[in-house]
PDB file of C-alpha atoms in Angstrom:
ATOM      1  CA  PRO A   6     -98.894 -55.565 -33.333  1.00 40.00           C
ATOM      2  CA  GLY A   7     -97.329 -52.861 -31.206  1.00 43.00           C
ATOM      3  CA  THR A   8    -100.061 -50.245 -30.585  1.00 46.00           C
ATOM      4  CA  THR A   9    -103.770 -50.825 -31.801  1.00 45.00           C
ATOM      5  CA  ALA A  10    -106.413 -49.391 -32.204  1.00 42.00           C
ATOM      6  CA  ARG A  11    -107.488 -49.325 -28.583  1.00 42.00           C
ATOM      7  CA  ALA A  12    -104.400 -46.858 -28.109  1.00 45.00           C
ATOM      8  CA  ALA A  13    -105.409 -44.647 -30.855  1.00 43.00           C
ATOM      9  CA  LEU A  14    -109.771 -44.162 -29.174  1.00 52.00           C
ATOM     10  CA  GLY A  15    -110.172 -40.457 -27.949  1.00 60.00           C
ATOM     11  CA  LEU A  16    -107.431 -39.068 -29.312  1.00 74.00           C
ATOM     12  CA  ASP A  17    -108.708 -35.386 -30.140  1.00 87.00           C
ATOM     13  CA  GLU A  18    -106.164 -34.745 -32.792  1.00 91.00           C
ATOM     14  CA  ALA A  19    -103.768 -36.684 -35.142  1.00 94.00           C
ATOM     15  CA  ILE A  20    -101.902 -37.426 -38.470  1.00 95.00           C
ATOM     16  CA  PHE A  21    -103.265 -40.153 -40.801  1.00 94.00           C
ATOM     17  CA  GLY A  22    -100.234 -42.129 -42.046  1.00 94.00           C
ATOM     18  CA  GLY A  23    -101.991 -43.910 -44.830  1.00 92.00           C
ATOM     19  CA  VAL A  24    -102.738 -47.653 -45.257  1.00 90.00           C
ATOM     20  CA  LEU A  25    -100.301 -50.176 -44.034  1.00 90.00           C
ATOM     21  CA  PHE A  26     -99.451 -52.571 -46.938  1.00 86.00           C
ATOM     22  CA  SER A  27     -98.086 -55.617 -46.889  1.00 81.00           C
ATOM     23  CA  GLY A  28     -95.018 -56.403 -48.729  1.00 79.00           C
ATOM     24  CA  TYR A  29     -91.753 -54.559 -48.947  1.00 83.00           C
ATOM     25  CA  GLY A  30     -92.432 -53.167 -52.138  1.00 82.00           C
ATOM     26  CA  HIS A  31     -95.431 -51.488 -51.093  1.00 85.00           C
ATOM     27  CA  VAL A  32     -94.768 -50.290 -47.931  1.00 88.00           C
ATOM     28  CA  LEU A  33     -91.772 -48.187 -49.121  1.00 87.00           C
ATOM     29  CA  LEU A  34     -93.702 -46.514 -51.628  1.00 86.00           C
ATOM     30  CA  GLU A  35     -97.524 -46.822 -50.362  1.00 88.00           C
ATOM     31  CA  SER A  36     -97.118 -46.532 -46.398  1.00 91.00           C
ATOM     32  CA  LEU A  37     -94.431 -43.986 -46.037  1.00 91.00           C
ATOM     33  CA  ASN A  38     -95.961 -40.970 -47.880  1.00 92.00           C
ATOM     34  CA  ARG A  39     -97.510 -38.769 -45.890  1.00 93.00           C
ATOM     35  CA  LEU A  40     -94.053 -38.808 -43.568  1.00 93.00           C
ATOM     36  CA  TRP A  41     -92.805 -36.055 -44.691  1.00 91.00           C
ATOM     37  CA  TYR A  42     -95.837 -34.106 -42.708  1.00 92.00           C
ATOM     38  CA  ALA A  43     -95.196 -35.766 -39.522  1.00 91.00           C
ATOM     39  CA  VAL A  44     -91.592 -34.142 -39.332  1.00 88.00           C
ATOM     40  CA  GLU A  45     -93.944 -30.733 -39.483  1.00 89.00           C
ATOM     41  CA  ARG A  46     -95.663 -31.645 -36.935  1.00 93.00           C
ATOM     42  CA  PRO A  47     -93.776 -33.679 -34.505  1.00 93.00           C
ATOM     43  CA  GLU A  48     -96.345 -33.692 -31.318  1.00 93.00           C
ATOM     44  CA  LEU A  49     -99.001 -35.415 -33.065  1.00 95.00           C
ATOM     45  CA  ASP A  50     -99.409 -39.307 -33.418  1.00 94.00           C
ATOM     46  CA  ILE A  51     -99.635 -40.690 -36.717  1.00 95.00           C
ATOM     47  CA  LEU A  52    -102.253 -43.258 -37.685  1.00 95.00           C
ATOM     48  CA  PHE A  53    -101.942 -46.272 -40.176  1.00 93.00           C
ATOM     49  CA  ALA A  54    -104.907 -48.482 -41.295  1.00 89.00           C
ATOM     50  CA  GLY A  55    -104.771 -52.209 -41.096  1.00 84.00           C
ATOM     51  CA  LEU A  56    -105.960 -53.898 -43.713  1.00 72.00           C
ATOM     52  CA  PRO A  57    -108.535 -56.395 -42.229  1.00 64.00           C
ATOM     53  CA  GLY A  58    -107.687 -59.879 -42.218  1.00 61.00           C
ATOM     54  CA  ARG A  59    -104.425 -59.041 -43.413  1.00 61.00           C
ATOM     55  CA  HIS A  60    -100.994 -60.351 -41.361  1.00 61.00           C
ATOM     56  CA  VAL A  61     -99.499 -57.208 -40.546  1.00 75.00           C
ATOM     57  CA  ASP A  62     -96.776 -57.838 -38.024  1.00 80.00           C
ATOM     58  CA  ALA A  63     -93.346 -58.012 -40.570  1.00 82.00           C
ATOM     59  CA  SER A  64     -95.150 -54.966 -42.343  1.00 86.00           C
ATOM     60  CA  TRP A  65     -95.587 -53.061 -39.355  1.00 90.00           C
ATOM     61  CA  ASN A  66     -92.322 -53.739 -37.711  1.00 89.00           C
ATOM     62  CA  LEU A  67     -90.228 -52.712 -40.982  1.00 89.00           C
ATOM     63  CA  LEU A  68     -92.730 -49.139 -41.100  1.00 92.00           C
ATOM     64  CA  LYS A  69     -91.408 -48.601 -37.752  1.00 92.00           C
ATOM     65  CA  ALA A  70     -87.757 -49.334 -39.015  1.00 90.00           C
ATOM     66  CA  PHE A  71     -88.152 -46.778 -42.614  1.00 89.00           C
ATOM     67  CA  ALA A  72     -89.691 -44.451 -39.363  1.00 91.00           C
ATOM     68  CA  ASP A  73     -86.087 -44.782 -37.328  1.00 89.00           C
ATOM     69  CA  LEU A  74     -84.121 -44.196 -40.607  1.00 86.00           C
ATOM     70  CA  LEU A  75     -85.876 -40.848 -41.148  1.00 87.00           C
ATOM     71  CA  GLN A  76     -85.682 -39.392 -38.062  1.00 88.00           C
ATOM     72  CA  ILE A  77     -89.179 -39.857 -36.669  1.00 92.00           C
ATOM     73  CA  ASP A  78     -89.783 -41.550 -33.026  1.00 93.00           C
ATOM     74  CA  GLN A  79     -91.702 -45.130 -34.004  1.00 91.00           C
ATOM     75  CA  ASN A  80     -93.972 -44.144 -30.801  1.00 92.00           C
ATOM     76  CA  ARG A  81     -96.044 -41.961 -32.975  1.00 94.00           C
ATOM     77  CA  LEU A  82     -96.930 -44.318 -34.845  1.00 94.00           C
ATOM     78  CA  LYS A  83    -100.307 -46.384 -33.891  1.00 92.00           C
ATOM     79  CA  LEU A  84    -101.907 -49.049 -35.803  1.00 90.00           C
ATOM     80  CA  VAL A  85    -105.927 -48.780 -36.403  1.00 87.00           C
ATOM     81  CA  VAL A  86    -107.811 -51.542 -37.083  1.00 82.00           C
ATOM     82  CA  GLU A  87    -111.762 -51.248 -35.716  1.00 80.00           C
ATOM     83  CA  PRO A  88    -113.297 -47.857 -36.259  1.00 80.00           C
ATOM     84  CA  THR A  89    -111.570 -45.245 -34.455  1.00 82.00           C
ATOM     85  CA  ARG A  90    -113.045 -41.631 -34.073  1.00 83.00           C
ATOM     86  CA  ILE A  91    -110.683 -38.867 -34.274  1.00 86.00           C
ATOM     87  CA  LYS A  92    -111.881 -35.637 -32.987  1.00 88.00           C
ATOM     88  CA  ARG A  93    -109.462 -33.428 -35.962  1.00 92.00           C
ATOM     89  CA  LEU A  94    -107.690 -35.613 -38.587  1.00 93.00           C
ATOM     90  CA  HIS A  95    -104.604 -34.235 -40.736  1.00 95.00           C
ATOM     91  CA  VAL A  96    -104.586 -35.793 -44.149  1.00 94.00           C
ATOM     92  CA  PRO A  97    -101.372 -34.716 -46.000  1.00 93.00           C
ATOM     93  CA  GLN A  98    -101.054 -35.057 -49.862  1.00 91.00           C
ATOM     94  CA  PRO A  99     -99.061 -38.319 -50.425  1.00 91.00           C
ATOM     95  CA  GLY A 100     -95.600 -36.761 -51.603  1.00 88.00           C
ATOM     96  CA  LEU A 101     -95.894 -40.075 -54.152  1.00 86.00           C
ATOM     97  CA  GLU A 102     -98.590 -41.737 -56.015  1.00 85.00           C
ATOM     98  CA  LEU A 103     -97.872 -44.592 -57.779  1.00 77.00           C
ATOM     99  CA  GLY A 104     -98.294 -45.217 -61.340  1.00 76.00           C
ATOM    100  CA  LEU A 105     -99.196 -40.967 -60.893  1.00 80.00           C
ATOM    101  CA  ARG A 106     -96.395 -38.801 -59.472  1.00 83.00           C
ATOM    102  CA  THR A 107     -94.037 -38.148 -57.554  1.00 83.00           C
ATOM    103  CA  SER A 108     -93.032 -34.969 -55.898  1.00 85.00           C
ATOM    104  CA  MET A 109     -89.695 -33.919 -55.417  1.00 84.00           C
ATOM    105  CA  PRO A 110     -90.000 -32.068 -52.468  1.00 85.00           C
ATOM    106  CA  TYR A 111     -90.842 -35.241 -50.867  1.00 85.00           C
ATOM    107  CA  LEU A 112     -87.786 -37.185 -52.437  1.00 84.00           C
ATOM    108  CA  ARG A 113     -85.667 -34.031 -51.308  1.00 84.00           C
ATOM    109  CA  PHE A 114     -87.145 -34.829 -47.953  1.00 85.00           C
ATOM    110  CA  PHE A 115     -86.936 -38.874 -47.909  1.00 83.00           C
ATOM    111  CA  ARG A 116     -83.381 -38.666 -49.146  1.00 83.00           C
ATOM    112  CA  SER A 117     -81.878 -35.830 -47.038  1.00 83.00           C
ATOM    113  CA  ALA A 118     -83.352 -37.915 -44.011  1.00 81.00           C
ATOM    114  CA  LEU A 119     -81.518 -41.279 -45.383  1.00 78.00           C
ATOM    115  CA  ARG A 120     -78.680 -39.491 -45.765  1.00 76.00           C
ATOM    116  CA  ALA A 121     -78.318 -38.308 -42.322  1.00 71.00           C
ATOM    117  CA  GLY A 122     -78.942 -41.022 -40.864  1.00 61.00           C
ATOM    118  CA  SER A 123     -76.552 -43.449 -43.064  1.00 63.00           C
ATOM    119  CA  GLY A 124     -73.109 -43.690 -42.718  1.00 63.00           C
ATOM    120  CA  HIS A 125     -70.544 -43.202 -45.208  1.00 68.00           C
ATOM    121  CA  ILE A 126     -70.878 -45.255 -48.529  1.00 74.00           C
ATOM    122  CA  GLN A 127     -68.368 -46.840 -50.113  1.00 76.00           C
ATOM    123  CA  GLN A 128     -68.490 -46.547 -53.737  1.00 80.00           C
ATOM    124  CA  ARG A 129     -67.806 -49.322 -55.873  1.00 85.00           C
ATOM    125  CA  GLN A 130     -67.103 -49.740 -59.693  1.00 84.00           C
ATOM    126  CA  GLN A 131     -69.006 -52.987 -60.282  1.00 86.00           C
ATOM    127  CA  VAL A 132     -72.234 -53.443 -62.067  1.00 91.00           C
ATOM    128  CA  ALA A 133     -74.378 -54.103 -59.400  1.00 92.00           C
ATOM    129  CA  TYR A 134     -77.275 -57.014 -60.420  1.00 92.00           C
ATOM    130  CA  ILE A 135     -80.154 -57.306 -57.926  1.00 91.00           C
ATOM    131  CA  SER A 136     -81.347 -60.512 -58.230  1.00 89.00           C
ATOM    132  CA  ARG A 137     -84.945 -62.667 -57.172  1.00 84.00           C
ATOM    133  CA  ALA A 138     -83.245 -66.080 -57.581  1.00 80.00           C
ATOM    134  CA  ARG A 139     -82.992 -66.725 -53.796  1.00 78.00           C
ATOM    135  CA  LEU A 140     -86.646 -65.410 -53.344  1.00 76.00           C
ATOM    136  CA  LYS A 141     -89.121 -67.887 -51.504  1.00 74.00           C
ATOM    137  CA  GLY A 142     -92.777 -68.752 -51.675  1.00 64.00           C
ATOM    138  CA  ALA A 143     -95.528 -68.016 -54.493  1.00 58.00           C
ATOM    139  CA  VAL A 144     -93.545 -65.261 -55.862  1.00 63.00           C
ATOM    140  CA  ARG A 145     -92.423 -64.509 -59.703  1.00 67.00           C
ATOM    141  CA  ARG A 146     -89.216 -65.265 -60.855  1.00 68.00           C
ATOM    142  CA  ALA A 147     -87.297 -65.377 -63.738  1.00 73.00           C
ATOM    143  CA  PHE A 148     -86.923 -68.666 -65.148  1.00 77.00           C
ATOM    144  CA  GLY A 149     -82.215 -69.503 -65.246  1.00 79.00           C
ATOM    145  CA  GLU A 150     -81.706 -66.374 -62.752  1.00 82.00           C
ATOM    146  CA  SER A 151     -79.708 -68.126 -60.777  1.00 86.00           C
ATOM    147  CA  ALA A 152     -76.773 -69.045 -64.092  1.00 88.00           C
ATOM    148  CA  LEU A 153     -77.124 -64.984 -64.231  1.00 86.00           C
ATOM    149  CA  ASP A 154     -76.498 -64.601 -60.809  1.00 87.00           C
ATOM    150  CA  TYR A 155     -73.349 -66.704 -61.344  1.00 88.00           C
ATOM    151  CA  ALA A 156     -72.238 -64.978 -64.851  1.00 90.00           C
ATOM    152  CA  PHE A 157     -72.238 -61.293 -63.402  1.00 89.00           C
ATOM    153  CA  ASP A 158     -70.250 -62.679 -59.729  1.00 89.00           C
ATOM    154  CA  ALA A 159     -67.848 -64.434 -62.273  1.00 91.00           C
ATOM    155  CA  SER A 160     -67.157 -61.456 -64.283  1.00 91.00           C
ATOM    156  CA  GLY A 161     -65.856 -59.273 -61.055  1.00 91.00           C
ATOM    157  CA  ASN A 162     -69.666 -57.275 -60.760  1.00 91.00           C
ATOM    158  CA  ALA A 163     -71.439 -57.473 -57.614  1.00 92.00           C
ATOM    159  CA  VAL A 164     -74.557 -59.218 -57.154  1.00 93.00           C
ATOM    160  CA  TYR A 165     -77.573 -58.667 -53.957  1.00 92.00           C
ATOM    161  CA  TRP A 166     -80.384 -60.550 -53.232  1.00 90.00           C
ATOM    162  CA  PRO A 167     -82.223 -57.668 -51.084  1.00 88.00           C
ATOM    163  CA  GLU A 168     -84.272 -60.016 -48.974  1.00 85.00           C
ATOM    164  CA  THR A 169     -81.347 -61.241 -47.808  1.00 88.00           C
ATOM    165  CA  LEU A 170     -79.928 -57.905 -46.351  1.00 88.00           C
ATOM    166  CA  THR A 171     -80.642 -55.643 -43.647  1.00 88.00           C
ATOM    167  CA  LEU A 172     -82.139 -51.731 -44.339  1.00 86.00           C
ATOM    168  CA  ASP A 173     -78.937 -50.507 -43.639  1.00 85.00           C
ATOM    169  CA  ASP A 174     -77.193 -52.467 -46.128  1.00 88.00           C
ATOM    170  CA  GLN A 175     -79.620 -52.609 -48.618  1.00 89.00           C
ATOM    171  CA  ILE A 176     -79.387 -48.671 -48.095  1.00 87.00           C
ATOM    172  CA  GLN A 177     -75.622 -49.210 -48.787  1.00 87.00           C
ATOM    173  CA  ALA A 178     -75.406 -50.999 -51.475  1.00 90.00           C
ATOM    174  CA  PHE A 179     -78.179 -49.158 -53.135  1.00 89.00           C
ATOM    175  CA  ASN A 180     -76.029 -46.323 -53.186  1.00 88.00           C
ATOM    176  CA  ALA A 181     -72.271 -48.109 -53.799  1.00 89.00           C
ATOM    177  CA  HIS A 182     -72.659 -48.489 -58.201  1.00 91.00           C
ATOM    178  CA  SER A 183     -73.684 -46.070 -60.699  1.00 88.00           C
ATOM    179  CA  VAL A 184     -75.465 -48.952 -62.811  1.00 90.00           C
ATOM    180  CA  TYR A 185     -78.079 -51.612 -61.464  1.00 92.00           C
ATOM    181  CA  VAL A 186     -79.359 -53.859 -63.433  1.00 90.00           C
ATOM    182  CA  GLY A 187     -82.288 -56.739 -62.620  1.00 88.00           C
ATOM    183  CA  PHE A 188     -85.617 -57.848 -63.846  1.00 85.00           C
ATOM    184  CA  ILE A 189     -88.450 -55.237 -63.795  1.00 81.00           C
ATOM    185  CA  GLY A 190     -89.695 -56.010 -60.231  1.00 77.00           C
ATOM    186  CA  SER A 191     -90.220 -55.149 -56.440  1.00 77.00           C
ATOM    187  CA  HIS A 192     -86.988 -56.068 -55.580  1.00 81.00           C
ATOM    188  CA  LEU A 193     -86.069 -52.451 -58.087  1.00 84.00           C
ATOM    189  CA  HIS A 194     -87.669 -50.262 -55.828  1.00 85.00           C
ATOM    190  CA  ASN A 195     -85.097 -49.709 -53.742  1.00 85.00           C
ATOM    191  CA  LEU A 196     -83.491 -47.174 -56.160  1.00 86.00           C
ATOM    192  CA  MET A 197     -85.756 -44.579 -53.774  1.00 84.00           C
ATOM    193  CA  LEU A 198     -83.354 -45.045 -51.264  1.00 84.00           C
ATOM    194  CA  ARG A 199     -80.696 -43.702 -53.581  1.00 83.00           C
ATOM    195  CA  TYR A 200     -79.428 -40.381 -52.609  1.00 79.00           C
ATOM    196  CA  ALA A 201     -75.574 -41.027 -53.471  1.00 61.00           C
ATOM    197  CA  GLU A 202     -76.057 -38.398 -56.973  1.00 56.00           C
ATOM    198  CA  GLY A 203     -77.708 -35.856 -54.982  1.00 49.00           C
ATOM    199  CA  PRO A 204     -81.107 -34.279 -53.583  1.00 44.00           C
TER     200      PRO A 204
END
């Protein structure tokens, strides 16, 4: 998809962006972690390693959409899917290491960029229920969650199914409320997109 390894061959210098993972939550929490350095070196291309045998079109498009939100030219992104030689490769420290550590400067960079690229957020008083009930395929679900969707909606609160929203709408939704409820899972990773309460 898009730019392949052949476009990266022969580069003198580039940034290693990390691995392009499959799945929305993994792209958000693991594939974006080195883009803070791309802002500091705007002249360099950013290389992402594609996992062999994985269908990556959706993840690649999502990565480019996030690059736009972070005000990084998506034309700098290169997907490497075969052995590639680079004379000098910058490997930045990841700003977030899943399950290990999160760098506050990285969070400030990430949220400041999102804040700059998003419009006015309409604040709402309701509790927001983040549902997995409309996910398709072989994914983990909570038994009877559709009934919870109905109960939250009937009580005047908001219900969101993140996979039905555009990326911009997800950012809006996750900054519009002060209380979010949901079963633990990747649909709650969007709390990373929250900036309404500060840097």
